[in-house]
mmCIF file of C-alpha atoms in Angstrom:
data_model
loop_
_atom_site.group_PDB
_atom_site.id
_atom_site.type_symbol
_atom_site.label_atom_id
_atom_site.label_comp_id
_atom_site.label_asym_id
_atom_site.label_seq_id
_atom_site.Cartn_x
_atom_site.Cartn_y
_atom_site.Cartn_z
ATOM 1 C CA MET I 1 -34.924 -38.268 -61.646
ATOM 2 C CA THR I 2 -34.719 -41.616 -59.877
ATOM 3 C CA ALA I 3 -32.076 -42.504 -57.326
ATOM 4 C CA ALA I 4 -30.540 -44.892 -59.867
ATOM 5 C CA ALA I 5 -30.266 -42.165 -62.497
ATOM 6 C CA ALA I 6 -28.497 -39.893 -60.040
ATOM 7 C CA GLY I 7 -25.674 -42.371 -59.536
ATOM 8 C CA GLY I 8 -24.426 -44.414 -56.597
ATOM 9 C CA PRO I 9 -22.199 -47.412 -55.859
ATOM 10 C CA LEU I 10 -24.935 -49.873 -56.894
ATOM 11 C CA THR I 11 -26.068 -48.056 -60.023
ATOM 12 C CA GLY I 12 -26.758 -50.602 -62.775
ATOM 13 C CA LEU I 13 -28.290 -53.240 -60.502
ATOM 14 C CA LYS I 14 -31.963 -54.072 -60.907
ATOM 15 C CA VAL I 15 -33.769 -55.278 -57.806
ATOM 16 C CA VAL I 16 -37.275 -56.714 -57.548
ATOM 17 C CA ASP I 17 -38.510 -56.073 -54.007
ATOM 18 C CA LEU I 18 -41.404 -58.268 -52.846
ATOM 19 C CA GLY I 19 -40.721 -57.264 -49.252
ATOM 20 C CA GLN I 20 -43.568 -56.668 -46.830
ATOM 21 C CA VAL I 21 -43.677 -54.583 -43.631
ATOM 22 C CA TYR I 22 -40.085 -53.960 -42.386
ATOM 23 C CA LEU I 23 -37.460 -56.656 -43.048
ATOM 24 C CA GLY I 24 -37.672 -56.990 -46.827
ATOM 25 C CA PRO I 25 -38.464 -53.327 -47.548
ATOM 26 C CA TYR I 26 -35.515 -52.141 -45.462
ATOM 27 C CA CYS I 27 -33.174 -54.430 -47.386
ATOM 28 C CA GLY I 28 -34.614 -53.034 -50.628
ATOM 29 C CA LEU I 29 -34.230 -49.480 -49.329
ATOM 30 C CA MET I 30 -30.483 -49.999 -48.883
ATOM 31 C CA PHE I 31 -30.242 -50.943 -52.558
ATOM 32 C CA ALA I 32 -32.386 -47.991 -53.658
ATOM 33 C CA LEU I 33 -30.408 -45.425 -51.676
ATOM 34 C CA MET I 34 -27.176 -46.753 -53.176
ATOM 35 C CA GLY I 35 -28.421 -46.190 -56.713
ATOM 36 C CA ALA I 36 -29.934 -49.523 -57.721
ATOM 37 C CA GLU I 37 -33.184 -49.573 -59.657
ATOM 38 C CA VAL I 38 -35.633 -51.053 -57.153
ATOM 39 C CA ILE I 39 -39.077 -52.150 -58.313
ATOM 40 C CA LYS I 40 -41.332 -52.823 -55.356
ATOM 41 C CA VAL I 41 -43.995 -55.389 -56.172
ATOM 42 C CA GLU I 42 -47.097 -54.920 -54.031
ATOM 43 C CA PRO I 43 -50.357 -56.897 -53.831
ATOM 44 C CA PRO I 44 -53.656 -55.250 -54.755
ATOM 45 C CA GLY I 45 -54.257 -52.682 -52.036
ATOM 46 C CA GLY I 46 -50.524 -52.269 -51.450
ATOM 47 C CA ASP I 47 -48.014 -53.512 -48.872
ATOM 48 C CA SER I 48 -49.927 -54.285 -45.664
ATOM 49 C CA ILE I 49 -47.876 -51.707 -43.768
ATOM 50 C CA ARG I 50 -49.510 -48.919 -45.781
ATOM 51 C CA GLY I 51 -52.803 -49.396 -43.952
ATOM 52 C CA ILE I 52 -51.560 -49.939 -40.395
ATOM 53 C CA ALA I 53 -52.127 -46.283 -39.485
ATOM 54 C CA GLY I 54 -55.920 -46.601 -39.151
ATOM 55 C CA GLY I 55 -57.009 -45.772 -42.671
ATOM 56 C CA ARG I 56 -54.340 -43.150 -43.309
ATOM 57 C CA GLU I 57 -51.155 -43.675 -45.288
ATOM 58 C CA ASN I 58 -48.508 -44.921 -42.882
ATOM 59 C CA PRO I 59 -45.399 -42.684 -42.716
ATOM 60 C CA ALA I 60 -43.290 -45.835 -42.197
ATOM 61 C CA ALA I 61 -44.273 -46.966 -45.694
ATOM 62 C CA MET I 62 -42.971 -43.665 -47.038
ATOM 63 C CA MET I 63 -39.714 -44.026 -45.093
ATOM 64 C CA LEU I 64 -39.041 -47.594 -46.235
ATOM 65 C CA ASN I 65 -40.054 -47.218 -49.868
ATOM 66 C CA SER I 66 -38.473 -43.938 -50.879
ATOM 67 C CA SER I 67 -36.489 -43.999 -54.141
ATOM 68 C CA LYS I 68 -38.335 -47.137 -55.325
ATOM 69 C CA GLN I 69 -40.852 -47.741 -58.098
ATOM 70 C CA SER I 70 -44.146 -49.453 -57.261
ATOM 71 C CA VAL I 71 -45.886 -52.118 -59.337
ATOM 72 C CA VAL I 72 -49.104 -53.761 -58.166
ATOM 73 C CA LEU I 73 -49.462 -57.425 -59.150
ATOM 74 C CA ASP I 74 -51.955 -60.034 -58.041
ATOM 75 C CA LEU I 75 -49.675 -63.030 -57.608
ATOM 76 C CA GLN I 76 -52.702 -65.239 -57.052
ATOM 77 C CA SER I 77 -53.510 -64.758 -60.746
ATOM 78 C CA GLU I 78 -51.758 -66.285 -63.745
ATOM 79 C CA GLU I 79 -51.231 -62.843 -65.265
ATOM 80 C CA GLY I 80 -49.687 -61.508 -62.077
ATOM 81 C CA ARG I 81 -47.280 -64.421 -61.760
ATOM 82 C CA SER I 82 -46.349 -64.090 -65.428
ATOM 83 C CA ALA I 83 -45.509 -60.436 -64.879
ATOM 84 C CA LEU I 84 -43.404 -61.261 -61.818
ATOM 85 C CA LEU I 85 -41.465 -63.906 -63.750
ATOM 86 C CA ALA I 86 -40.794 -61.417 -66.550
ATOM 87 C CA LEU I 87 -39.454 -58.918 -64.025
ATOM 88 C CA ALA I 88 -37.276 -61.559 -62.342
ATOM 89 C CA ASP I 89 -35.887 -62.625 -65.729
ATOM 90 C CA THR I 90 -34.379 -59.148 -66.141
ATOM 91 C CA ALA I 91 -33.296 -58.612 -62.515
ATOM 92 C CA ASP I 92 -30.057 -59.046 -60.627
ATOM 93 C CA VAL I 93 -31.736 -59.453 -57.236
ATOM 94 C CA LEU I 94 -35.122 -60.518 -55.908
ATOM 95 C CA ILE I 95 -36.025 -59.906 -52.246
ATOM 96 C CA GLU I 96 -38.865 -61.552 -50.340
ATOM 97 C CA ASN I 97 -39.895 -62.133 -46.740
ATOM 98 C CA SER I 98 -43.219 -63.935 -47.128
ATOM 99 C CA ARG I 99 -44.403 -66.850 -44.987
ATOM 100 C CA PRO I 100 -42.425 -70.097 -45.543
ATOM 101 C CA GLY I 101 -43.571 -71.965 -48.637
ATOM 102 C CA THR I 102 -45.501 -69.034 -50.103
ATOM 103 C CA MET I 103 -43.201 -68.452 -53.076
ATOM 104 C CA GLU I 104 -43.053 -72.163 -53.897
ATOM 105 C CA LYS I 105 -46.851 -72.554 -53.756
ATOM 106 C CA LEU I 106 -47.178 -69.676 -56.203
ATOM 107 C CA GLY I 107 -44.696 -71.298 -58.588
ATOM 108 C CA ILE I 108 -42.156 -68.477 -58.204
ATOM 109 C CA GLY I 109 -39.722 -70.090 -55.767
ATOM 110 C CA TRP I 110 -35.942 -70.259 -56.052
ATOM 111 C CA GLU I 111 -35.795 -73.360 -58.251
ATOM 112 C CA THR I 112 -38.136 -71.814 -60.813
ATOM 113 C CA LEU I 113 -36.554 -68.373 -60.811
ATOM 114 C CA SER I 114 -32.946 -69.572 -60.989
ATOM 115 C CA ALA I 115 -33.735 -71.985 -63.844
ATOM 116 C CA ARG I 116 -35.045 -69.044 -65.863
ATOM 117 C CA ASN I 117 -32.359 -66.553 -64.777
ATOM 118 C CA PRO I 118 -29.184 -68.313 -63.561
ATOM 119 C CA ARG I 119 -27.572 -64.970 -62.640
ATOM 120 C CA LEU I 120 -30.354 -64.029 -60.247
ATOM 121 C CA VAL I 121 -29.538 -63.602 -56.543
ATOM 122 C CA MET I 122 -32.602 -64.284 -54.432
ATOM 123 C CA GLY I 123 -32.658 -63.008 -50.848
ATOM 124 C CA SER I 124 -35.172 -64.552 -48.459
ATOM 125 C CA GLY I 125 -35.777 -63.268 -44.929
ATOM 126 C CA LYS I 126 -37.843 -65.312 -42.502
ATOM 127 C CA GLY I 127 -38.584 -65.324 -38.791
ATOM 128 C CA TYR I 128 -37.176 -68.824 -38.347
ATOM 129 C CA ALA I 129 -34.763 -70.788 -40.513
ATOM 130 C CA ALA I 130 -36.060 -73.240 -43.092
ATOM 131 C CA ASP I 131 -34.472 -76.143 -41.190
ATOM 132 C CA SER I 132 -35.674 -74.950 -37.766
ATOM 133 C CA VAL I 133 -38.291 -76.835 -35.761
ATOM 134 C CA TYR I 134 -40.088 -73.477 -35.523
ATOM 135 C CA ARG I 135 -40.108 -72.835 -39.288
ATOM 136 C CA ASP I 136 -43.898 -72.846 -39.667
ATOM 137 C CA ALA I 137 -44.659 -70.674 -36.640
ATOM 138 C CA PRO I 138 -45.961 -67.185 -37.503
ATOM 139 C CA ALA I 139 -43.109 -64.799 -36.805
ATOM 140 C CA MET I 140 -42.853 -61.063 -36.332
ATOM 141 C CA ASP I 141 -40.603 -58.875 -34.224
ATOM 142 C CA PHE I 142 -42.524 -59.319 -30.939
ATOM 143 C CA PRO I 143 -42.485 -63.144 -30.742
ATOM 144 C CA ILE I 144 -38.911 -63.245 -32.062
ATOM 145 C CA GLN I 145 -37.808 -60.975 -29.214
ATOM 146 C CA ALA I 146 -39.499 -63.391 -26.808
ATOM 147 C CA LEU I 147 -38.070 -66.625 -28.227
ATOM 148 C CA THR I 148 -34.495 -65.396 -28.639
ATOM 149 C CA GLY I 149 -34.148 -64.191 -25.045
ATOM 150 C CA LEU I 150 -33.832 -60.565 -26.089
ATOM 151 C CA MET I 151 -36.947 -59.743 -24.083
ATOM 152 C CA SER I 152 -35.641 -61.580 -21.022
ATOM 153 C CA VAL I 153 -32.689 -59.198 -20.679
ATOM 154 C CA THR I 154 -34.770 -56.044 -21.214
ATOM 155 C CA GLY I 155 -36.536 -54.337 -18.311
ATOM 156 C CA PHE I 156 -36.003 -53.907 -14.592
ATOM 157 C CA PRO I 157 -34.979 -56.649 -12.120
ATOM 158 C CA ASP I 158 -38.270 -56.531 -10.212
ATOM 159 C CA GLY I 159 -40.440 -56.453 -13.330
ATOM 160 C CA SER I 160 -41.464 -58.662 -16.200
ATOM 161 C CA PRO I 161 -39.454 -58.942 -19.429
ATOM 162 C CA VAL I 162 -40.051 -56.015 -21.784
ATOM 163 C CA LYS I 163 -39.693 -55.843 -25.537
ATOM 164 C CA CYS I 164 -37.340 -53.349 -27.146
ATOM 165 C CA GLY I 165 -39.320 -50.302 -28.214
ATOM 166 C CA ALA I 166 -38.017 -50.502 -31.785
ATOM 167 C CA ALA I 167 -38.661 -53.412 -34.173
ATOM 168 C CA ILE I 168 -35.021 -54.336 -33.786
ATOM 169 C CA THR I 169 -35.174 -57.930 -35.067
ATOM 170 C CA ASP I 170 -36.809 -56.867 -38.345
ATOM 171 C CA PHE I 171 -34.102 -54.335 -39.084
ATOM 172 C CA LEU I 172 -31.286 -56.647 -37.967
ATOM 173 C CA GLY I 173 -32.758 -59.104 -40.452
ATOM 174 C CA GLY I 174 -32.875 -56.516 -43.236
ATOM 175 C CA VAL I 175 -29.245 -55.514 -42.740
ATOM 176 C CA HIS I 176 -28.037 -59.120 -42.676
ATOM 177 C CA LEU I 177 -30.081 -59.966 -45.764
ATOM 178 C CA PHE I 178 -28.545 -57.016 -47.597
ATOM 179 C CA GLY I 179 -25.043 -58.169 -46.595
ATOM 180 C CA GLY I 180 -25.717 -61.728 -47.718
ATOM 181 C CA ILE I 181 -27.043 -60.600 -51.074
ATOM 182 C CA MET I 182 -24.013 -58.374 -51.628
ATOM 183 C CA ALA I 183 -21.722 -61.339 -50.858
ATOM 184 C CA ALA I 184 -23.608 -63.439 -53.421
ATOM 185 C CA LEU I 185 -23.310 -60.662 -56.014
ATOM 186 C CA HIS I 186 -19.558 -60.534 -55.381
ATOM 187 C CA ALA I 187 -19.291 -64.309 -55.905
ATOM 188 C CA ARG I 188 -21.368 -64.015 -59.077
ATOM 189 C CA GLY I 189 -18.613 -61.851 -60.527
ATOM 190 C CA THR I 190 -16.395 -64.946 -60.461
ATOM 191 C CA THR I 191 -18.817 -67.796 -61.073
ATOM 192 C CA GLY I 192 -21.340 -66.052 -63.306
ATOM 193 C CA ARG I 193 -24.138 -67.668 -61.306
ATOM 194 C CA GLY I 194 -26.486 -66.274 -58.699
ATOM 195 C CA ASP I 195 -27.334 -67.790 -55.326
ATOM 196 C CA PHE I 196 -30.156 -68.226 -52.835
ATOM 197 C CA VAL I 197 -29.457 -66.235 -49.657
ATOM 198 C CA GLN I 198 -31.523 -67.020 -46.566
ATOM 199 C CA ILE I 199 -31.513 -65.353 -43.152
ATOM 200 C CA ALA I 200 -33.684 -65.828 -40.085
ATOM 201 C CA MET I 201 -34.560 -63.108 -37.585
ATOM 202 C CA GLN I 202 -34.017 -65.621 -34.777
ATOM 203 C CA ASP I 203 -30.451 -66.276 -35.876
ATOM 204 C CA VAL I 204 -29.330 -62.677 -36.377
ATOM 205 C CA THR I 205 -30.820 -61.642 -33.026
ATOM 206 C CA HIS I 206 -28.840 -64.370 -31.274
ATOM 207 C CA HIS I 207 -25.644 -62.656 -32.432
ATOM 208 C CA ALA I 208 -26.758 -59.391 -30.821
ATOM 209 C CA LEU I 209 -26.903 -61.116 -27.426
ATOM 210 C CA ALA I 210 -23.182 -61.961 -27.401
ATOM 211 C CA SER I 211 -22.283 -59.910 -24.310
ATOM 212 C CA ASN I 212 -25.290 -61.147 -22.324
ATOM 213 C CA ILE I 213 -24.668 -64.792 -23.176
ATOM 214 C CA SER I 214 -20.971 -64.369 -22.407
ATOM 215 C CA SER I 215 -21.770 -63.017 -18.940
ATOM 216 C CA PHE I 216 -24.199 -65.881 -18.324
ATOM 217 C CA LEU I 217 -21.604 -68.479 -19.328
ATOM 218 C CA LEU I 218 -19.005 -66.957 -17.031
ATOM 219 C CA ALA I 219 -21.316 -66.910 -13.986
ATOM 220 C CA PRO I 220 -24.562 -68.792 -14.662
ATOM 221 C CA ASP I 221 -25.588 -68.917 -10.991
ATOM 222 C CA GLY I 222 -25.145 -65.209 -10.365
ATOM 223 C CA PHE I 223 -26.380 -63.863 -13.674
ATOM 224 C CA ALA I 224 -29.108 -61.217 -13.474
ATOM 225 C CA ASP I 225 -31.284 -61.259 -16.590
ATOM 226 C CA ARG I 226 -32.531 -57.693 -16.324
ATOM 227 C CA ALA I 227 -30.806 -54.644 -14.896
ATOM 228 C CA GLY I 228 -32.974 -51.771 -16.118
ATOM 229 C CA ASN I 229 -30.737 -48.943 -17.246
ATOM 230 C CA SER I 230 -27.778 -50.284 -15.280
ATOM 231 C CA GLN I 231 -25.148 -52.641 -16.655
ATOM 232 C CA ALA I 232 -25.953 -56.321 -16.089
ATOM 233 C CA VAL I 233 -22.935 -57.714 -17.885
ATOM 234 C CA LEU I 234 -19.975 -55.736 -16.547
ATOM 235 C CA LYS I 235 -19.366 -54.673 -12.953
ATOM 236 C CA VAL I 236 -19.190 -50.954 -13.650
ATOM 237 C CA ALA I 237 -20.677 -47.870 -12.008
ATOM 238 C CA PRO I 238 -22.052 -45.342 -12.480
ATOM 239 C CA TYR I 239 -24.084 -46.634 -15.434
ATOM 240 C CA ASP I 240 -27.653 -45.369 -15.458
ATOM 241 C CA LEU I 241 -30.040 -42.519 -16.203
ATOM 242 C CA PHE I 242 -29.749 -39.442 -14.034
ATOM 243 C CA PRO I 243 -32.104 -36.471 -13.540
ATOM 244 C CA ALA I 244 -31.317 -33.133 -15.157
ATOM 245 C CA ARG I 245 -33.154 -29.816 -14.806
ATOM 246 C CA ASP I 246 -35.013 -30.485 -18.059
ATOM 247 C CA GLY I 247 -35.174 -34.265 -18.318
ATOM 248 C CA GLN I 248 -32.686 -37.090 -17.975
ATOM 249 C CA VAL I 249 -29.174 -37.963 -19.118
ATOM 250 C CA ALA I 250 -27.464 -41.311 -19.660
ATOM 251 C CA ILE I 251 -24.005 -41.598 -18.110
ATOM 252 C CA MET I 252 -21.703 -44.615 -18.159
ATOM 253 C CA CYS I 253 -18.282 -45.096 -16.650
ATOM 254 C CA LEU I 254 -17.101 -48.171 -18.465
ATOM 255 C CA ASN I 255 -13.689 -48.064 -16.825
ATOM 256 C CA ASP I 256 -11.918 -46.488 -13.863
ATOM 257 C CA ARG I 257 -10.496 -43.669 -15.986
ATOM 258 C CA HIS I 258 -14.025 -42.585 -16.901
ATOM 259 C CA TRP I 259 -14.871 -42.403 -13.194
ATOM 260 C CA GLN I 260 -11.890 -40.195 -12.489
ATOM 261 C CA GLN I 261 -12.763 -37.880 -15.368
ATOM 262 C CA LEU I 262 -16.408 -37.697 -14.335
ATOM 263 C CA SER I 263 -15.468 -36.896 -10.757
ATOM 264 C CA ARG I 264 -13.320 -33.985 -11.910
ATOM 265 C CA ALA I 265 -16.074 -32.750 -14.234
ATOM 266 C CA MET I 266 -18.447 -32.749 -11.249
ATOM 267 C CA GLY I 267 -15.923 -30.762 -9.210
ATOM 268 C CA ARG I 268 -15.388 -33.710 -6.851
ATOM 269 C CA ALA I 269 -11.634 -34.246 -6.811
ATOM 270 C CA ASP I 270 -12.117 -35.887 -3.419
ATOM 271 C CA LEU I 271 -13.799 -38.830 -5.107
ATOM 272 C CA VAL I 272 -10.758 -39.348 -7.346
ATOM 273 C CA GLU I 273 -8.587 -39.577 -4.257
ATOM 274 C CA ASP I 274 -10.870 -42.080 -2.499
ATOM 275 C CA LEU I 275 -9.067 -45.387 -3.043
ATOM 276 C CA GLU I 276 -12.120 -47.343 -1.970
ATOM 277 C CA LEU I 277 -13.850 -46.091 -5.138
ATOM 278 C CA ALA I 278 -10.907 -46.574 -7.481
ATOM 279 C CA GLU I 279 -12.162 -49.808 -9.060
ATOM 280 C CA GLY I 280 -15.471 -50.746 -10.662
ATOM 281 C CA PRO I 281 -16.501 -53.638 -8.367
ATOM 282 C CA ALA I 282 -16.020 -51.443 -5.299
ATOM 283 C CA ARG I 283 -18.139 -48.686 -6.834
ATOM 284 C CA CYS I 284 -20.820 -51.230 -7.710
ATOM 285 C CA ALA I 285 -20.925 -52.296 -4.056
ATOM 286 C CA ARG I 286 -21.656 -48.672 -3.181
ATOM 287 C CA ARG I 287 -23.874 -47.967 -6.197
ATOM 288 C CA ALA I 288 -26.496 -46.052 -4.227
ATOM 289 C CA GLU I 289 -23.903 -43.631 -2.887
ATOM 290 C CA VAL I 290 -22.159 -43.261 -6.251
ATOM 291 C CA ASP I 291 -25.425 -42.645 -8.105
ATOM 292 C CA GLY I 292 -26.433 -40.172 -5.423
ATOM 293 C CA TRP I 293 -23.304 -38.075 -5.940
ATOM 294 C CA VAL I 294 -23.820 -38.058 -9.693
ATOM 295 C CA SER I 295 -27.492 -37.109 -9.287
ATOM 296 C CA GLU I 296 -26.582 -34.209 -7.008
ATOM 297 C CA TRP I 297 -24.490 -32.807 -9.853
ATOM 298 C CA THR I 298 -26.843 -33.517 -12.747
ATOM 299 C CA THR I 299 -29.908 -31.992 -11.070
ATOM 300 C CA GLN I 300 -28.157 -28.627 -11.027
ATOM 301 C CA HIS I 301 -27.703 -28.494 -14.810
ATOM 302 C CA SER I 302 -29.586 -28.827 -18.087
ATOM 303 C CA ARG I 303 -29.140 -31.803 -20.387
ATOM 304 C CA ALA I 304 -27.147 -29.665 -22.818
ATOM 305 C CA GLU I 305 -24.803 -28.440 -20.102
ATOM 306 C CA ILE I 306 -24.222 -31.968 -18.822
ATOM 307 C CA PHE I 307 -23.652 -33.325 -22.340
ATOM 308 C CA ALA I 308 -21.054 -30.623 -23.012
ATOM 309 C CA ALA I 309 -19.280 -31.339 -19.724
ATOM 310 C CA LEU I 310 -19.241 -35.078 -20.386
ATOM 311 C CA SER I 311 -17.876 -34.553 -23.887
ATOM 312 C CA ASP I 312 -15.138 -32.235 -22.621
ATOM 313 C CA ALA I 313 -14.192 -34.835 -20.003
ATOM 314 C CA SER I 314 -14.307 -37.754 -22.501
ATOM 315 C CA VAL I 315 -16.979 -39.529 -20.486
ATOM 316 C CA PRO I 316 -19.626 -41.501 -22.454
ATOM 317 C CA GLY I 317 -23.071 -40.013 -22.016
ATOM 318 C CA ALA I 318 -25.906 -38.193 -23.757
ATOM 319 C CA PRO I 319 -29.270 -36.578 -23.112
ATOM 320 C CA VAL I 320 -32.367 -38.765 -23.205
ATOM 321 C CA ARG I 321 -34.277 -37.250 -26.103
ATOM 322 C CA THR I 322 -37.884 -37.609 -27.142
ATOM 323 C CA LEU I 323 -38.850 -38.684 -30.644
ATOM 324 C CA ALA I 324 -40.085 -35.134 -31.259
ATOM 325 C CA GLU I 325 -36.568 -33.900 -30.545
ATOM 326 C CA VAL I 326 -34.983 -36.610 -32.680
ATOM 327 C CA VAL I 327 -37.046 -35.948 -35.822
ATOM 328 C CA SER I 328 -36.349 -32.211 -35.545
ATOM 329 C CA ASP I 329 -32.580 -32.685 -35.187
ATOM 330 C CA ASP I 330 -30.785 -30.151 -37.395
ATOM 331 C CA ASP I 331 -27.543 -32.129 -37.238
ATOM 332 C CA MET I 332 -29.210 -35.194 -38.764
ATOM 333 C CA ARG I 333 -30.522 -33.029 -41.601
ATOM 334 C CA THR I 334 -27.179 -31.322 -42.184
ATOM 335 C CA ARG I 335 -25.491 -34.727 -42.460
ATOM 336 C CA GLY I 336 -28.132 -36.079 -44.853
ATOM 337 C CA MET I 337 -29.591 -38.569 -42.405
ATOM 338 C CA ILE I 338 -33.055 -36.984 -42.454
ATOM 339 C CA HIS I 339 -34.700 -35.622 -45.594
ATOM 340 C CA ASP I 340 -38.037 -33.808 -45.420
ATOM 341 C CA LEU I 341 -40.004 -35.156 -48.383
ATOM 342 C CA PRO I 342 -43.514 -34.145 -49.456
ATOM 343 C CA HIS I 343 -46.513 -36.477 -49.390
ATOM 344 C CA PRO I 344 -49.937 -35.538 -50.782
ATOM 345 C CA ASP I 345 -51.818 -36.666 -47.645
ATOM 346 C CA LEU I 346 -49.235 -36.621 -44.860
ATOM 347 C CA GLY I 347 -47.581 -33.323 -45.703
ATOM 348 C CA THR I 348 -43.859 -33.492 -44.931
ATOM 349 C CA VAL I 349 -42.368 -36.849 -43.908
ATOM 350 C CA PRO I 350 -38.864 -37.050 -42.332
ATOM 351 C CA VAL I 351 -37.391 -39.810 -44.498
ATOM 352 C CA PRO I 352 -34.070 -41.395 -43.421
ATOM 353 C CA GLY I 353 -30.988 -41.179 -45.610
ATOM 354 C CA LEU I 354 -28.353 -43.801 -46.313
ATOM 355 C CA PRO I 355 -26.270 -44.531 -43.175
ATOM 356 C CA MET I 356 -23.202 -45.590 -45.205
ATOM 357 C CA LYS I 357 -20.633 -43.176 -46.629
ATOM 358 C CA PHE I 358 -18.278 -43.874 -49.528
ATOM 359 C CA ALA I 359 -15.044 -42.137 -50.451
ATOM 360 C CA ARG I 360 -15.692 -42.389 -54.207
ATOM 361 C CA HIS I 361 -19.468 -42.054 -54.327
ATOM 362 C CA ASN I 362 -21.741 -39.299 -53.155
ATOM 363 C CA ARG I 363 -24.775 -40.357 -51.182
ATOM 364 C CA VAL I 364 -27.909 -40.084 -53.300
ATOM 365 C CA PRO I 365 -30.716 -38.090 -51.637
ATOM 366 C CA PRO I 366 -33.923 -40.142 -51.452
ATOM 367 C CA ILE I 367 -36.931 -39.220 -53.552
ATOM 368 C CA PRO I 368 -40.546 -39.548 -52.360
ATOM 369 C CA ALA I 369 -42.008 -43.035 -52.152
ATOM 370 C CA PRO I 370 -44.574 -43.827 -54.852
ATOM 371 C CA ALA I 371 -48.218 -44.603 -54.261
ATOM 372 C CA ALA I 372 -49.046 -48.294 -54.549
ATOM 373 C CA GLY I 373 -48.972 -49.244 -58.226
ATOM 374 C CA ALA I 374 -47.869 -45.824 -59.464
ATOM 375 C CA ASP I 375 -45.391 -47.398 -61.908
ATOM 376 C CA THR I 376 -47.322 -50.512 -62.933
ATOM 377 C CA ALA I 377 -48.329 -49.421 -66.435
ATOM 378 C CA ARG I 378 -44.917 -47.965 -67.290
ATOM 379 C CA VAL I 379 -42.832 -50.902 -65.980
ATOM 380 C CA LEU I 380 -44.992 -53.653 -67.503
ATOM 381 C CA GLY I 381 -45.408 -51.680 -70.713
ATOM 382 C CA ALA I 382 -41.625 -51.513 -71.066
ATOM 383 C CA LEU I 383 -41.405 -55.298 -70.718
ATOM 384 C CA ARG I 384 -43.988 -55.769 -73.455
ATOM 385 C CA GLN I 385 -42.281 -53.327 -75.790
ATOM 386 C CA ALA I 386 -38.970 -55.105 -75.274
ATOM 387 C CA GLY I 387 -40.570 -58.411 -76.197
ATOM 388 C CA LEU I 388 -39.771 -59.837 -72.765
ATOM 389 C CA SER I 389 -43.369 -60.561 -71.891
ATOM 390 C CA THR I 390 -46.577 -61.600 -73.648
ATOM 391 C CA LEU I 391 -48.732 -59.979 -70.996
ATOM 392 C CA SER I 392 -52.029 -58.482 -71.974
ATOM 393 C CA GLU I 393 -52.623 -54.839 -71.142
ATOM 394 C CA ASP I 394 -52.398 -54.214 -67.418
ATOM 395 C CA LYS I 395 -55.710 -54.524 -65.565
ATOM 396 C CA ASN I 396 -54.593 -53.419 -62.103
#
């Protein structure tokens, strides 16, 4: 049973997913997990992300392509392009995040697709916008983090800029592309016509820097780009990582009330009564002392004990967990955010579930991602039988 057959808020939509690596596939995954029929079109050999793991199947490919069907097409060939056009003729949505100009050079760009299927919504994710001076520069998460300034605000004051550990700009792009496509589908309900939705990783990342840019604008001469695990934007303390008996914990006192509650949780009522520590700027001026008092408390307890105390005191904080701890989280499994799915070579892969919840729709559990081209014969055969294509028998 496919995700679409099981039901979901987007059941009935047909999506052709030409996405590669992260941005496009994540956008397609959102559609698949909400019940849409998603046909992933891969080149011969499969999406390039499949082979990144040194000759083994990449678990990321399994995570991003669960609940999809896979069709292998050589878009450099006339037959492959013909098959893609036949699929697009019957689709509601087409997703792509290829290099600028690639779709047009292949003869499957927006103008061609929309002329054949006026109801089609095409979503295009790029590193840089089509009208940007950088449009032709090769773009992936790493250089986008550098150009947008995201890297400049990550790291410690006495060190070089550091990239975010996660491919954050790719996934920001995928989410924004999904939102844009959904807006175009909503408009299609009124106009009857599709639209061409374009997003750039550079642009969506700029939005994520709102607090940093705001702080810079307010005090450009005194702005510190990087503050490590402290807070560079707001004058608040404590705000850092602190040692526990079994690792580290993150603790932040975003306001003076948090400081009072933390002090009581630490058994330090005297700190609540110290008027010189009552306000954030004063605590920042004595950050070493403040952090020292917090560290004295945290080193006496485990991460779990500290987390419980912080929660009881309504103070923001959490243990610093390893990825091994995260992927084994029982709570994530209970809530349907991790599903252990089988893979013939990798064994069990912890595949993420849909992060959205709906009052009138149950979340559809993901099903294992297909091997590259697993559905080629069936999908193209159905097009031929329906008289929607004059393709010869599949040769892939």
